[in-house]
Structure formats: structure tokens, C-alpha cells
Short mmCIF file of C-alpha atoms in Angstrom, two decimals:
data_model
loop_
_atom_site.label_atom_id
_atom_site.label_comp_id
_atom_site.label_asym_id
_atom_site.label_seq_id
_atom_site.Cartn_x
_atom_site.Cartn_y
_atom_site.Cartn_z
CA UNK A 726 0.00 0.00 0.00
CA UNK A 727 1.62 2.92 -0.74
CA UNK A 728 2.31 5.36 2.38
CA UNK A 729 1.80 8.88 2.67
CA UNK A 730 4.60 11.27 3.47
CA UNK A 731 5.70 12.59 6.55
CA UNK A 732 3.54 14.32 8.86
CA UNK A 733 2.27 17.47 7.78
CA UNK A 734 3.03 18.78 11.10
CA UNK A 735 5.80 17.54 13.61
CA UNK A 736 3.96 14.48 16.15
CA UNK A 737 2.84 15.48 18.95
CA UNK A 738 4.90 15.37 22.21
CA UNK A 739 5.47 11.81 24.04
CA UNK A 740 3.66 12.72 27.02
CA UNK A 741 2.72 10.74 30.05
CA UNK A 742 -0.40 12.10 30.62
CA UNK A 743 -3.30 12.47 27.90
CA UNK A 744 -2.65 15.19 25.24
CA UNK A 745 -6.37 15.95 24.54
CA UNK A 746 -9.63 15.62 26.47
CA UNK A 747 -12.43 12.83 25.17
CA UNK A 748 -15.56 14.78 25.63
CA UNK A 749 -17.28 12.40 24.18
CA UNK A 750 -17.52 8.67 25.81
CA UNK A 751 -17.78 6.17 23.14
CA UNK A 752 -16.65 3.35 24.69
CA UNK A 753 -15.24 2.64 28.46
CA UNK A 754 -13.47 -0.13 29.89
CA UNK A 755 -9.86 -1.31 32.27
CA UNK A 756 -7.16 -2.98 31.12
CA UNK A 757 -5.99 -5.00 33.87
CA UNK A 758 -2.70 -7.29 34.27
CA UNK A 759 -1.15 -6.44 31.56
CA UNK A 760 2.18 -8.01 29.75
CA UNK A 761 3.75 -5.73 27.35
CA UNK A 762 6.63 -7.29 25.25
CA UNK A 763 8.36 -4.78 22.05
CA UNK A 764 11.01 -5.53 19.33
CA UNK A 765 12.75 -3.04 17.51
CA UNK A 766 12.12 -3.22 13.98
CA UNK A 767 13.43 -0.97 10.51
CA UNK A 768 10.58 1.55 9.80
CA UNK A 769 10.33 0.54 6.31
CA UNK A 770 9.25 -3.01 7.53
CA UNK A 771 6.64 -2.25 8.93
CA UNK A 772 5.47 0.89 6.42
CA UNK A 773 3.44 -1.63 4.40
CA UNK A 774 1.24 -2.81 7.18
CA UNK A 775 -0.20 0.60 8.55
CA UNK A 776 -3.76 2.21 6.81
CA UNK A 777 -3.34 4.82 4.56
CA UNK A 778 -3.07 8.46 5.99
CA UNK A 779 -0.38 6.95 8.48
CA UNK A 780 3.38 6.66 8.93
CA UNK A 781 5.73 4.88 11.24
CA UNK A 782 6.11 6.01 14.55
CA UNK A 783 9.60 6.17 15.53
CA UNK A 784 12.12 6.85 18.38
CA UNK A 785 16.07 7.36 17.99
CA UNK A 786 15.01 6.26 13.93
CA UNK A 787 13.47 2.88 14.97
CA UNK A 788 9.58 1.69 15.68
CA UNK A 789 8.31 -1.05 17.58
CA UNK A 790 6.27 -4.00 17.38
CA UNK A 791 4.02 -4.76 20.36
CA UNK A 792 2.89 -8.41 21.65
CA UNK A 793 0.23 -7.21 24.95
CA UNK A 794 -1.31 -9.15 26.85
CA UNK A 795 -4.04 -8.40 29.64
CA UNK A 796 -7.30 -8.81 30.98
CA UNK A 797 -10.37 -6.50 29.13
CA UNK A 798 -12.78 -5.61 32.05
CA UNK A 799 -16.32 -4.46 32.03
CA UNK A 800 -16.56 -3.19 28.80
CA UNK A 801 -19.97 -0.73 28.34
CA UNK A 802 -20.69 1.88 25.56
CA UNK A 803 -21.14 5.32 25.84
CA UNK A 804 -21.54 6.14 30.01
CA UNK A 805 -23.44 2.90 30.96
CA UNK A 806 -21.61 0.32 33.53
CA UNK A 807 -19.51 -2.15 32.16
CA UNK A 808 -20.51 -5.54 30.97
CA UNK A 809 -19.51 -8.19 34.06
CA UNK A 810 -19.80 -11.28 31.34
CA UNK A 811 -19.76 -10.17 27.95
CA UNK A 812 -17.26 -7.36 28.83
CA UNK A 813 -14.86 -9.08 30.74
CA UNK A 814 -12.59 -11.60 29.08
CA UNK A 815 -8.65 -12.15 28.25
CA UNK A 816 -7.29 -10.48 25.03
CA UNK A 817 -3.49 -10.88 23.42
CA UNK A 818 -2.67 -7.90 20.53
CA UNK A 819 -0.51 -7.27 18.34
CA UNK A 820 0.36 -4.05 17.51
CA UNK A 821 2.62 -1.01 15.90
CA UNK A 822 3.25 2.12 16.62
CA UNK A 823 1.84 5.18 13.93
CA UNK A 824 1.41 8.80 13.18
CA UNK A 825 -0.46 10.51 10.87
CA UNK A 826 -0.23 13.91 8.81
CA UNK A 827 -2.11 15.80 11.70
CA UNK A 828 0.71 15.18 14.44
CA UNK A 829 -1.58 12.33 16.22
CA UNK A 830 0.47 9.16 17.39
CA UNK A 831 -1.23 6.41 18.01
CA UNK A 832 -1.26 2.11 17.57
CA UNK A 833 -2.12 0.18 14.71
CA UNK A 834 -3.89 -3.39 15.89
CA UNK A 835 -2.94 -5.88 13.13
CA UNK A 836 -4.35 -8.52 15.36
CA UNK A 837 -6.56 -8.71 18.77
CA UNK A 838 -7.07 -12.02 20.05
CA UNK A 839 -10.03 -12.59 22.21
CA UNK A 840 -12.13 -15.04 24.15
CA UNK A 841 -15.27 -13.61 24.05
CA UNK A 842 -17.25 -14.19 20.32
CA UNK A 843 -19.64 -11.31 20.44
CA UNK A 844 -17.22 -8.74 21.21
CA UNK A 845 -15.00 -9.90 18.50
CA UNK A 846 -18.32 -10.04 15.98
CA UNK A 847 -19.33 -6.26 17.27
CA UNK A 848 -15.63 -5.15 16.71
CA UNK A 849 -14.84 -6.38 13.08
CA UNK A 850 -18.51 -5.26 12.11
CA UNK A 851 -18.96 -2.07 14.05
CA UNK A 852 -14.97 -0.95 13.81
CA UNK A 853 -13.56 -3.13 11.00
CA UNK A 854 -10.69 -4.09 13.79
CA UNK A 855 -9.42 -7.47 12.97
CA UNK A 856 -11.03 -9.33 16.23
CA UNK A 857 -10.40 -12.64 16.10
CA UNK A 858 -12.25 -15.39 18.53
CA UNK A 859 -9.63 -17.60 20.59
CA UNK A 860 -9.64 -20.07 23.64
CA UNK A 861 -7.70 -17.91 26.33
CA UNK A 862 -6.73 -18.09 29.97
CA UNK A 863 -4.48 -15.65 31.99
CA UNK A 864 -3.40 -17.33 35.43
CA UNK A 865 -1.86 -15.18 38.33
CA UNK A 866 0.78 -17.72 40.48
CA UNK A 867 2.02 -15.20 43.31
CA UNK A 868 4.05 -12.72 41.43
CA UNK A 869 4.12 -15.09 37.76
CA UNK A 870 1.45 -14.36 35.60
CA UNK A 871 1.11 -16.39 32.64
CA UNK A 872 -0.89 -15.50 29.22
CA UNK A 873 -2.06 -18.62 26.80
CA UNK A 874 -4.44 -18.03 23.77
CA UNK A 875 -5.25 -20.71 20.42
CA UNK A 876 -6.63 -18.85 17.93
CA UNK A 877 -10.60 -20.72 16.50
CA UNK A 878 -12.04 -18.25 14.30
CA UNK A 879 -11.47 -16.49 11.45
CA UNK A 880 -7.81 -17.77 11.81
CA UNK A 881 -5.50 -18.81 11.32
CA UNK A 882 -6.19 -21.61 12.78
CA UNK A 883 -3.29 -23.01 15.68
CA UNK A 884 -2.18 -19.56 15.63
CA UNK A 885 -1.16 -19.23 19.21
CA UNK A 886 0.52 -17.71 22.07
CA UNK A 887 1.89 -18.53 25.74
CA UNK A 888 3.88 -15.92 27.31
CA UNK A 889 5.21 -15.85 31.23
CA UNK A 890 6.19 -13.30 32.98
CA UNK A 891 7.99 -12.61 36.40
CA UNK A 892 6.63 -9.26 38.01
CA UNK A 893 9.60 -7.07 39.55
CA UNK A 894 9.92 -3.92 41.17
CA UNK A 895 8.09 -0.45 40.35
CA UNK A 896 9.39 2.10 37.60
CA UNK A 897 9.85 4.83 39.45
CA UNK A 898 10.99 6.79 36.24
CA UNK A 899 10.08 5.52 33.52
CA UNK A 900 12.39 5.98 30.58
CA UNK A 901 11.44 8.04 27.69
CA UNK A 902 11.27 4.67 25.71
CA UNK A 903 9.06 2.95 28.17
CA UNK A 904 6.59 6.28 27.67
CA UNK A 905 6.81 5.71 23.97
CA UNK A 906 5.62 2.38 24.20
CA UNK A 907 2.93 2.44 26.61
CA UNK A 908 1.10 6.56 26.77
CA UNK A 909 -0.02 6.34 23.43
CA UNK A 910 -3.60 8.20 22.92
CA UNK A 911 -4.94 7.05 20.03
CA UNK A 912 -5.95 4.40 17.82
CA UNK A 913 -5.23 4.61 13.91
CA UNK A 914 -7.40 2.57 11.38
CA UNK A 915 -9.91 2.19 8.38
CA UNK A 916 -13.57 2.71 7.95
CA UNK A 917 -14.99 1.82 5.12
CA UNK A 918 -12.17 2.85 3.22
CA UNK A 919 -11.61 6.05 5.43
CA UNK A 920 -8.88 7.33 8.05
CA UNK A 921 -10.22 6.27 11.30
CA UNK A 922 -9.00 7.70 14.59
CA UNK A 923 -9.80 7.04 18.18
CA UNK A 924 -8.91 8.66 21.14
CA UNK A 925 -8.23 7.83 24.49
CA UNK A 926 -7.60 8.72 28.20
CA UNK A 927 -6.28 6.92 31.18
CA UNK A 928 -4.68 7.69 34.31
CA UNK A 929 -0.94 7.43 33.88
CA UNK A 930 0.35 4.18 33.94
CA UNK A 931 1.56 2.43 36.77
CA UNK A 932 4.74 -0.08 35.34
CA UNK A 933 6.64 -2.53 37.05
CA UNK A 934 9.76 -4.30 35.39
CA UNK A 935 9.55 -7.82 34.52
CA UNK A 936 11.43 -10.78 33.61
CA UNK A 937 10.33 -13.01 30.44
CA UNK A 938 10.21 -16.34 31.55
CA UNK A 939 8.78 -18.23 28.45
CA UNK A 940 7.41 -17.21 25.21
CA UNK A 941 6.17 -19.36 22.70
CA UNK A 942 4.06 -17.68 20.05
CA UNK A 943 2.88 -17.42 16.49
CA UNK A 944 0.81 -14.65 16.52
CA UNK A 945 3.46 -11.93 14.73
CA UNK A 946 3.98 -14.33 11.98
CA UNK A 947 0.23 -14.55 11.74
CA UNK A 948 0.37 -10.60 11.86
CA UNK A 949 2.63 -10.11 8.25
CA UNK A 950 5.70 -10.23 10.39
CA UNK A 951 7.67 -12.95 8.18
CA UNK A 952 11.05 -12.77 10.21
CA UNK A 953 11.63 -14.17 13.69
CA UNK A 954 12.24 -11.19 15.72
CA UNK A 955 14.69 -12.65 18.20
CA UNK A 956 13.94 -11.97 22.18
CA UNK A 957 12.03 -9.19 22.89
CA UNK A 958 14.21 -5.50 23.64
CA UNK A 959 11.27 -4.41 26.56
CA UNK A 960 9.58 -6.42 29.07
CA UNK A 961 7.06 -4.53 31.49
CA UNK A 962 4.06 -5.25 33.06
CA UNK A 963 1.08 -2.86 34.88
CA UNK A 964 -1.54 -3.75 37.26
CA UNK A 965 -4.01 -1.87 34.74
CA UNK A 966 -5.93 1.28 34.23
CA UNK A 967 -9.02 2.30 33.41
CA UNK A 968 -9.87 4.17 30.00
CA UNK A 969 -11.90 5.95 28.06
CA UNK A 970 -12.15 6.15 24.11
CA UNK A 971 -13.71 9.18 22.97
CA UNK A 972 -15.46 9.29 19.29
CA UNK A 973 -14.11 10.08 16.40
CA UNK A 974 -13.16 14.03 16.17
CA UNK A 975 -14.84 16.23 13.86
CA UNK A 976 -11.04 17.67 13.25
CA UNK A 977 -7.78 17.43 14.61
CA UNK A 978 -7.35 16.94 18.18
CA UNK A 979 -5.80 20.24 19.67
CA UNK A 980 -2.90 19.04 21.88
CA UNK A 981 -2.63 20.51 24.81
CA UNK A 982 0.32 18.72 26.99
CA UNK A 983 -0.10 19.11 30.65
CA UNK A 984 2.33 20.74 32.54
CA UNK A 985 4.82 18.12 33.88
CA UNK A 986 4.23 17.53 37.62
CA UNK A 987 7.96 17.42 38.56
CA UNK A 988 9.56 19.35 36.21
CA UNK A 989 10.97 16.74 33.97
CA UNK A 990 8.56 16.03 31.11
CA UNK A 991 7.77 12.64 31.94
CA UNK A 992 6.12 10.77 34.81
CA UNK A 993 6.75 11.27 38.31
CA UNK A 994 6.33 7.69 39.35
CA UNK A 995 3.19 8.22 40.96
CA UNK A 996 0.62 6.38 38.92
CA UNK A 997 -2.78 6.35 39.83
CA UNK A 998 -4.62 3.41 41.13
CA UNK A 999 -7.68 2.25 39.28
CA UNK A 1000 -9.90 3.49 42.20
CA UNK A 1001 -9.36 6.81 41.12
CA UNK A 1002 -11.85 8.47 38.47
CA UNK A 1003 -10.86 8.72 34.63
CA UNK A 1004 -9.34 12.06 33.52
CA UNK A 1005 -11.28 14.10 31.65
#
């Protein structure tokens, strides 16, 4: 697919905290015990994959492909409470990192693995996000938590994963990489031919280190990542957050970066528990 130029304007600032507001509540939900695995990959790899209107995100020259894993949590629409059945189920994505001509970085899902069959039907038919239905289980053992999905439908079939981590201490300071990979505020896709983007707000995220114990997975070959990407370059993990996705905006989303809380431009270490309300 051929790929647009750079962005018209320069993207907008890696920023702990949310960029924009989300006046309006399309969808909220929490993302709870969550794995996130990168690699460092060439740009131009990965160019091919992302939806038209939409470039490579980089940092330091180099992008990232994401392998998350995590438990979705009372999922509702609009302001109503979460679903405690339908909305609550493990899901294992893979993902890259974009920006598009108006500034706006964001992910690009090129797969989302869940266990629950109507969410996955309502998300390729209402978003055109490729949802796919798998048998999935995410077991906490003290401070190992281990992540196991086998893909059913659409496929493919026996595409799988089984990841294990080993929680570790807090990130105090998270490193400007670390915010790179994890505050992103948007999602970039394709509706019915169209630029789609989503935003989104969370409290800031509260990371821990972690140690990869085992990974055994097919789902970034299944993704149009041909070549074995060696061992991971980041391993973290978070308790979770809750969030917010805000519809589509009418224009671009004016960025308005709050003011760093301790003078440094990224996060103070502080993140907020999921008892505390969304940001608005």
C-alpha cells in the first residue's frame, strides 16, 4: 500500500499524561494485568502494514512491534456500567506504533485475540478491527502471571501464544522509551475505506519491570511479520488502568500537553490506582 509522506506537522509530544480531552464517551473499559513485550524493527518493515493516511512512529530512527497481553474488564458503551460477562474476558494484541499527517500518534492493531465471540463479531462489524475469537486463559501464580491463547475463528487456525512473565519492582521513572511504548492516545485505522482515529484517556500508567520467563508464540507471523524477531528488547508489566475512548473528532485533536508535575517532562512515578476516576 503505498504510504503517505511525513507528517504534515511535527507528532505530537510523548507525554505521560493524555494530550487531549475525550468529551465524548464512546466506549469505556480497564485494562488490567497487563504483559507488554516490544522488538525493535526498521521503519520501512513495517510501512506496508499501517492504513493509509499513516506513517511509522519512531524513536532514535526505529519503531516497535508490540505483543500485549491483559485482561479486558467491564466493557460498556457510551456512560453505561460495564458488561460483568460479555465485557470481561482475556485479550493478546498485536500491535505497531503510527502517526499521521495531523501530528496524532497512536497504535495500529494488526491482530486482537479474544475469548469472548460477540465482542469480536461487534468489533470487526462495528470498527472493521481485525477481532479474532480464541480459547484464552491468563493465570496469576504469586508474582508469575502467565498468558495462553489458540486462535478458533477467522484464523489462522493453531495460531497461538503462551507468554510468562515474572513481576519485579516499580518504575519509578520511567524511561522516555518505556513512555513511547505504553502513553499512546490514540488508535489509527480504516472505515470503510476512510482514516479512522480514536482517542483515548487513562490515568498514567503504573509499570513494574519484569522478567520473560517463556514465550512461545505465532501470533506476529500470523500478523505479516515474516522474520523471527529474536527476544524481545522491553519487558514490562502494569496492574491496569481504566480508559476511556472518545469518538471520532470532527477535526484534529488540539494538543494541549499538561504541565509536567515534577519538572521533567515525563512521569513522576506516581501512577494512579484504578480506584481513582478517569481524567477528563
Amino acid at each position: 500500500m503505498p504510504q503517505m509522506p511525513p507528517p504534515a506537522v511535527p507528532p505530537e509530544p510523548i507525554s505521560a499524561d493524555p494530550p487531549h480531552r475525550t468529551d465524548r464517551t464512546l466506549l469505556t473499559q480497564s485494562w488490567l494485568d497487563l504483559a507488554f513485550l516490544h522488538w525493535a524493527v526498521d521503519p520501512a518493515d513495517v510501512a506496508p502494514l499501517l492504513p493509509a493516511g499513516t506513517v511509522p512512529d519512531t524513536h532514535d530512527d526505529v519503531t516497535y512491534v508490540g505483543l500485549v497481553a491483559f485482561r479486558m474488564h467491564r466493557v460498556g458503551w457510551f456512560r453505561l456500567p460495564g458488561l460483568p460477562y460479555l465485557g470481561t474476558f482475556p485479550e493478546t494484541n498485536v500491535r505497531l506504533y503510527s502517526v499521521d499527517a495531523h501530528g496524532r500518534r497512536g497504535v495500529v492493531f494488526r491482530s486482537l485475540d479474544a475469548s469472548r465471540l460477540v465482542p469480536v463479531a461487534v468489533g470487526r462489524w462495528a470498527f472493521r478491527l481485525p477481532y479474532v475469537w480464541s480459547r484464552m486463559s491468563v493465570r496469576n501464580d504469586g508474582s508469575t502471571v502467565t498468558y495462553s491463547s489458540s486462535r478458533r475463528w477467522p484464523g489462522p487456525r493453531g495460531a497461538r501464544s503462551a507468554i510468562s512473565v515474572e513481576v519485579g519492582d516499580r518504575v519509578e521513572e520511567p524511561t522516555a522509551l518505556e513512555h513511547f511504548l505504553t502513553a499512546r492516545w490514540g488508535m489509527h485505522s480504516s472505515f470503510l475505506g476512510r482514516p479512522l482515529y480514536l482517542p483515548n484517556t487513562h490515568p498514567r500508567w503504573p509499570l513494574h519491570r519484569a522478567r520473560l520467563l517463556d514465550l512461545d508464540e505465532t501470533l506476529l507471523t500470523a500478523a505479516g511479520l515474516g522474520q523471527p524477531l529474536g527476544a524481545p528488547v522491553s519487558v514490562l508489566y502494569s496492574p491496569g488502568v481504566p480508559v476511556r475512548f472518545g469518538g471520532p473528532p470532527r477535526g484534529p485533536v488540539a494538543v494541549s500537553v499538561p504541565r509536567p508535575r515534577d519538572g521533567h517532562g515525563h512521569g513522576d512515578g506516581h501512577g494512579h490506582g484504578l480506584g481513582q476516576g478517569q481524567p477528563g
